[in-house]
Tab-separated table of C-alpha atoms in Angstrom:
chain	number	residue	atom	x	y	z
A	23	GLN	CA	-82.690	58.126	-18.970
A	24	GLN	CA	-81.238	55.055	-18.316
A	25	GLN	CA	-80.625	54.604	-14.047
A	26	VAL	CA	-78.878	50.966	-14.125
A	27	LYS	CA	-76.666	50.400	-17.004
A	28	GLN	CA	-75.215	47.074	-17.418
A	29	SER	CA	-72.316	45.740	-19.083
A	30	PRO	CA	-71.042	43.581	-21.415
A	31	GLN	CA	-74.013	43.275	-23.541
A	32	SER	CA	-73.005	39.890	-24.420
A	33	LEU	CA	-70.659	37.442	-23.377
A	34	ILE	CA	-69.292	34.320	-24.162
A	35	VAL	CA	-67.631	31.696	-21.338
A	36	GLN	CA	-66.080	28.368	-21.647
A	37	LYS	CA	-67.393	25.881	-19.547
A	38	GLY	CA	-65.907	25.960	-15.863
A	39	GLY	CA	-65.129	29.496	-16.485
A	40	ILE	CA	-66.227	32.772	-14.434
A	41	SER	CA	-68.794	34.425	-15.557
A	42	ILE	CA	-68.793	38.199	-14.431
A	43	ILE	CA	-71.402	40.977	-15.599
A	44	ASN	CA	-71.488	44.211	-14.258
A	45	CYS	CA	-74.164	47.434	-13.089
A	46	ALA	CA	-73.676	50.550	-12.230
A	47	TYR	CA	-76.443	53.075	-10.511
A	48	GLU	CA	-76.685	56.554	-10.260
A	49	ASN	CA	-79.896	56.576	-7.327
A	50	THR	CA	-78.846	56.280	-4.533
A	51	ALA	CA	-82.464	56.055	-3.010
A	52	PHE	CA	-82.112	52.471	-4.353
A	53	ASP	CA	-81.992	49.546	-1.893
A	54	TYR	CA	-82.691	46.362	-3.295
A	55	PHE	CA	-80.719	45.013	-6.109
A	56	PRO	CA	-81.735	41.829	-7.533
A	57	TRP	CA	-80.473	39.649	-10.528
A	58	TYR	CA	-83.151	38.386	-12.652
A	59	GLN	CA	-81.841	35.316	-15.345
A	60	GLN	CA	-84.270	35.025	-18.538
A	61	PHE	CA	-84.450	31.484	-20.951
A	62	PRO	CA	-86.172	32.279	-24.372
A	63	GLY	CA	-89.657	32.175	-24.709
A	64	LYS	CA	-89.894	32.562	-20.591
A	65	GLY	CA	-89.965	34.918	-17.871
A	66	PRO	CA	-87.453	37.255	-15.941
A	67	ALA	CA	-86.841	34.631	-12.661
A	68	LEU	CA	-85.405	35.985	-9.939
A	69	LEU	CA	-81.848	34.520	-9.320
A	70	ILE	CA	-79.989	36.124	-6.325
A	71	ALA	CA	-80.645	39.890	-4.622
A	72	ILE	CA	-78.720	42.212	-2.182
A	73	ARG	CA	-79.348	45.192	0.057
A	74	PRO	CA	-76.956	47.839	0.294
A	75	ASP	CA	-75.834	46.874	4.151
A	76	VAL	CA	-73.712	43.662	2.919
A	77	SER	CA	-71.037	43.499	0.492
A	78	GLU	CA	-71.185	40.363	-1.135
A	79	LYS	CA	-74.117	37.616	-0.624
A	80	LYS	CA	-73.200	34.046	-2.151
A	81	GLU	CA	-75.749	31.408	-3.212
A	82	GLY	CA	-74.493	28.219	-4.835
A	83	ARG	CA	-72.222	29.191	-7.948
A	84	PHE	CA	-73.874	32.528	-7.952
A	85	THR	CA	-72.150	35.393	-6.096
A	86	ILE	CA	-73.163	39.643	-5.874
A	87	SER	CA	-70.335	41.660	-5.288
A	88	PHE	CA	-72.047	44.972	-4.287
A	89	ASN	CA	-69.647	48.582	-3.501
A	90	LYS	CA	-71.728	51.287	-2.241
A	91	SER	CA	-68.971	53.927	-2.396
A	92	ALA	CA	-68.774	53.516	-6.252
A	93	LYS	CA	-72.604	52.714	-6.793
A	94	GLN	CA	-71.950	49.292	-8.778
A	95	PHE	CA	-72.408	46.198	-8.121
A	96	SER	CA	-71.713	42.390	-10.406
A	97	LEU	CA	-72.614	39.138	-10.620
A	98	HIS	CA	-70.110	36.500	-10.419
A	99	ILE	CA	-71.204	33.412	-11.677
A	100	MET	CA	-68.786	30.323	-10.797
A	101	ASP	CA	-67.727	27.343	-12.919
A	102	SER	CA	-70.284	28.530	-15.171
A	103	GLN	CA	-72.412	25.700	-16.856
A	104	PRO	CA	-73.651	25.563	-20.715
A	105	GLY	CA	-77.122	25.628	-18.608
A	106	ASP	CA	-76.272	28.876	-17.614
A	107	SER	CA	-76.476	30.284	-21.032
A	108	ALA	CA	-79.416	32.877	-20.673
A	109	THR	CA	-80.035	36.535	-20.449
A	110	TYR	CA	-79.596	38.191	-16.932
A	111	PHE	CA	-80.631	41.011	-16.211
A	112	CYS	CA	-79.609	43.484	-12.928
A	113	ALA	CA	-82.089	45.791	-10.945
A	114	ALA	CA	-82.816	48.370	-8.572
A	115	LYS	CA	-85.716	49.244	-6.271
A	116	GLU	CA	-85.972	52.473	-4.256
A	117	THR	CA	-86.902	52.347	-0.873
A	118	SER	CA	-90.263	54.381	-1.082
A	119	GLY	CA	-91.444	52.256	-4.301
A	120	SER	CA	-92.052	48.781	-6.064
A	121	ARG	CA	-91.040	49.186	-9.432
A	122	LEU	CA	-88.318	47.491	-10.547
A	123	THR	CA	-85.544	49.509	-13.260
A	124	PHE	CA	-83.523	47.078	-15.068
A	125	GLY	CA	-80.450	47.070	-16.750
A	126	GLU	CA	-80.300	46.668	-20.423
A	127	GLY	CA	-79.283	42.703	-20.011
A	128	THR	CA	-75.936	40.416	-20.809
A	129	GLN	CA	-76.478	37.613	-23.066
A	130	LEU	CA	-74.222	34.712	-21.368
A	131	THR	CA	-73.111	31.835	-23.592
A	132	VAL	CA	-71.114	28.922	-21.959
A	133	ASN	CA	-70.229	26.808	-24.504
A	134	PRO	CA	-69.453	23.412	-23.460
B	28	ASP	CA	-94.752	27.106	-13.636
B	29	SER	CA	-94.170	30.331	-11.825
B	30	GLY	CA	-97.888	30.297	-10.529
B	31	VAL	CA	-98.155	33.867	-12.767
B	32	THR	CA	-100.519	32.835	-15.721
B	33	GLN	CA	-100.382	35.079	-18.817
B	34	THR	CA	-102.907	34.774	-21.636
B	35	PRO	CA	-102.805	35.108	-24.358
B	36	LYS	CA	-99.067	33.577	-25.100
B	37	HIS	CA	-99.354	34.979	-28.374
B	38	LEU	CA	-101.082	37.478	-30.364
B	39	ILE	CA	-101.038	39.295	-33.802
B	40	THR	CA	-102.892	41.856	-35.142
B	41	ALA	CA	-103.293	44.868	-37.427
B	42	THR	CA	-102.611	48.649	-36.748
B	43	GLY	CA	-104.885	50.456	-35.112
B	44	GLN	CA	-106.643	47.349	-33.153
B	45	ARG	CA	-107.340	46.772	-29.842
B	46	VAL	CA	-106.373	44.382	-28.041
B	47	THR	CA	-106.720	42.892	-23.902
B	48	LEU	CA	-103.642	41.201	-22.469
B	49	ARG	CA	-104.531	39.264	-19.025
B	50	CYS	CA	-102.402	38.145	-15.986
B	51	SER	CA	-103.984	36.165	-13.222
B	52	PRO	CA	-101.354	36.674	-10.259
B	53	ARG	CA	-100.139	34.563	-8.044
B	54	SER	CA	-101.842	32.996	-5.319
B	55	GLY	CA	-102.022	35.213	-1.980
B	56	ASP	CA	-100.140	37.945	-4.424
B	57	LEU	CA	-101.977	41.384	-4.143
B	58	SER	CA	-99.715	43.360	-6.356
B	59	VAL	CA	-98.997	43.450	-9.880
B	60	TYR	CA	-96.610	45.058	-12.110
B	61	TRP	CA	-97.107	44.992	-15.809
B	62	TYR	CA	-93.523	45.732	-18.364
B	63	GLN	CA	-92.628	45.792	-21.643
B	64	GLN	CA	-89.437	43.952	-23.219
B	65	SER	CA	-88.482	45.440	-26.644
B	66	LEU	CA	-85.234	44.512	-28.283
B	67	ASP	CA	-84.355	48.389	-28.157
B	68	GLN	CA	-85.305	49.173	-24.652
B	69	GLY	CA	-84.993	46.259	-22.610
B	70	LEU	CA	-87.763	46.112	-19.517
B	71	GLN	CA	-89.575	48.823	-19.163
B	72	PHE	CA	-91.887	49.316	-16.463
B	73	LEU	CA	-95.631	50.332	-17.542
B	74	ILE	CA	-98.125	50.231	-14.352
B	75	GLN	CA	-98.424	48.851	-10.581
B	76	TYR	CA	-101.852	47.703	-9.115
B	77	TYR	CA	-102.357	46.582	-5.226
B	78	ASN	CA	-105.306	44.784	-4.057
B	79	GLY	CA	-107.486	46.861	-7.076
B	80	GLU	CA	-105.997	50.305	-6.902
B	81	GLU	CA	-103.514	51.974	-9.030
B	82	ARG	CA	-99.945	52.569	-7.181
B	83	ALA	CA	-97.259	53.443	-9.843
B	84	LYS	CA	-97.232	54.684	-13.325
B	85	GLY	CA	-93.782	54.132	-15.667
B	86	ASN	CA	-93.426	54.570	-19.251
B	87	ILE	CA	-97.377	54.277	-19.905
B	88	LEU	CA	-98.673	54.895	-23.252
B	89	GLU	CA	-102.244	57.129	-23.283
B	90	ARG	CA	-103.523	54.534	-25.414
B	91	PHE	CA	-102.647	51.639	-22.960
B	92	SER	CA	-104.968	50.896	-19.828
B	93	ALA	CA	-104.543	48.323	-16.923
B	94	GLN	CA	-107.033	47.744	-14.089
B	95	GLN	CA	-107.413	45.300	-11.521
B	96	PHE	CA	-110.389	43.202	-10.867
B	97	PRO	CA	-111.671	41.912	-7.478
B	98	ASP	CA	-110.414	38.672	-7.833
B	99	LEU	CA	-106.778	40.446	-8.250
B	100	HIS	CA	-106.315	39.286	-12.303
B	101	SER	CA	-105.073	42.109	-14.195
B	102	GLU	CA	-106.026	43.255	-17.738
B	103	LEU	CA	-103.763	45.404	-19.530
B	104	ASN	CA	-105.680	47.043	-22.606
B	105	LEU	CA	-103.686	48.568	-25.428
B	106	SER	CA	-105.712	50.690	-28.228
B	107	SER	CA	-104.918	52.121	-31.575
B	108	LEU	CA	-102.015	49.731	-31.903
B	109	GLU	CA	-99.140	51.433	-34.095
B	110	LEU	CA	-95.716	48.508	-35.378
B	111	GLY	CA	-94.182	50.097	-32.536
B	112	ASP	CA	-95.847	48.837	-29.790
B	113	SER	CA	-94.734	44.908	-31.026
B	114	ALA	CA	-92.867	43.329	-28.109
B	115	LEU	CA	-93.367	40.928	-25.113
B	116	TYR	CA	-95.587	42.094	-22.306
B	117	PHE	CA	-95.122	40.632	-18.849
B	118	CYS	CA	-96.974	40.340	-15.879
B	119	ALA	CA	-95.390	39.944	-12.799
B	120	SER	CA	-96.867	39.962	-8.898
B	121	SER	CA	-95.424	39.946	-5.590
B	122	VAL	CA	-97.248	39.741	-2.105
B	123	ARG	CA	-96.932	43.172	-1.143
B	124	GLY	CA	-93.873	45.551	-1.886
B	125	GLY	CA	-91.148	44.827	-4.820
B	126	ASP	CA	-88.735	42.374	-3.169
B	127	GLY	CA	-89.321	39.014	-4.924
B	128	TYR	CA	-91.531	39.750	-7.642
B	129	THR	CA	-92.502	36.732	-9.812
B	130	PHE	CA	-92.843	36.814	-13.583
B	131	GLY	CA	-95.306	35.185	-16.479
B	132	SER	CA	-94.131	33.630	-19.347
B	133	GLY	CA	-95.409	36.917	-21.302
B	134	THR	CA	-97.471	37.614	-24.154
B	135	ARG	CA	-95.593	38.417	-27.287
B	136	LEU	CA	-97.620	40.570	-29.581
B	137	THR	CA	-96.650	41.064	-33.080
B	138	VAL	CA	-98.512	43.961	-34.734
B	139	VAL	CA	-98.957	44.129	-38.699
């Protein structure tokens, strides 16, 4: 059972555009929602994370929007650059545990 | 360099064989997590150790086992290997809970 659903599977954006990746979850015990960025041949790297007590968190060009009632959260990459081309994973963690449940991943390509 | 060291980077072995993957966590981190990343399953949690003790178990096959040693490095043992075990195996570490995981670069296992 996939507890975190991520879309789209792949995304192509022009340089300078906005990339938006969406995730939805069902488990209301999740209380920590990170996004990871993975380049080929590398492990996932923590990009930005949010907790349910805030609706938005911004770090540089990266913003997480969180909708607790809809059980959805999304990653927005402003002014997308070719160097942002990577696979992005959303994830979630339960209050009582420490394992992360990952979405299926989105392969982002930013064309120059 | 994330600070989490995984060896070997690549491993090619035959079906039925046994392999050991090694992980050294980031300095100061007590928790070690193992994840399997395959094309059709995404990032799947296998097992977590905290300061030498097993803390959580995920979708880990009975043919697989792990341990964490007193110096906090961890090993993942995979036995009776099958073609379907071919995947990237990632180790991650954190200070205590699941917030702020740091992943290693992974071991790519190919079973032929």
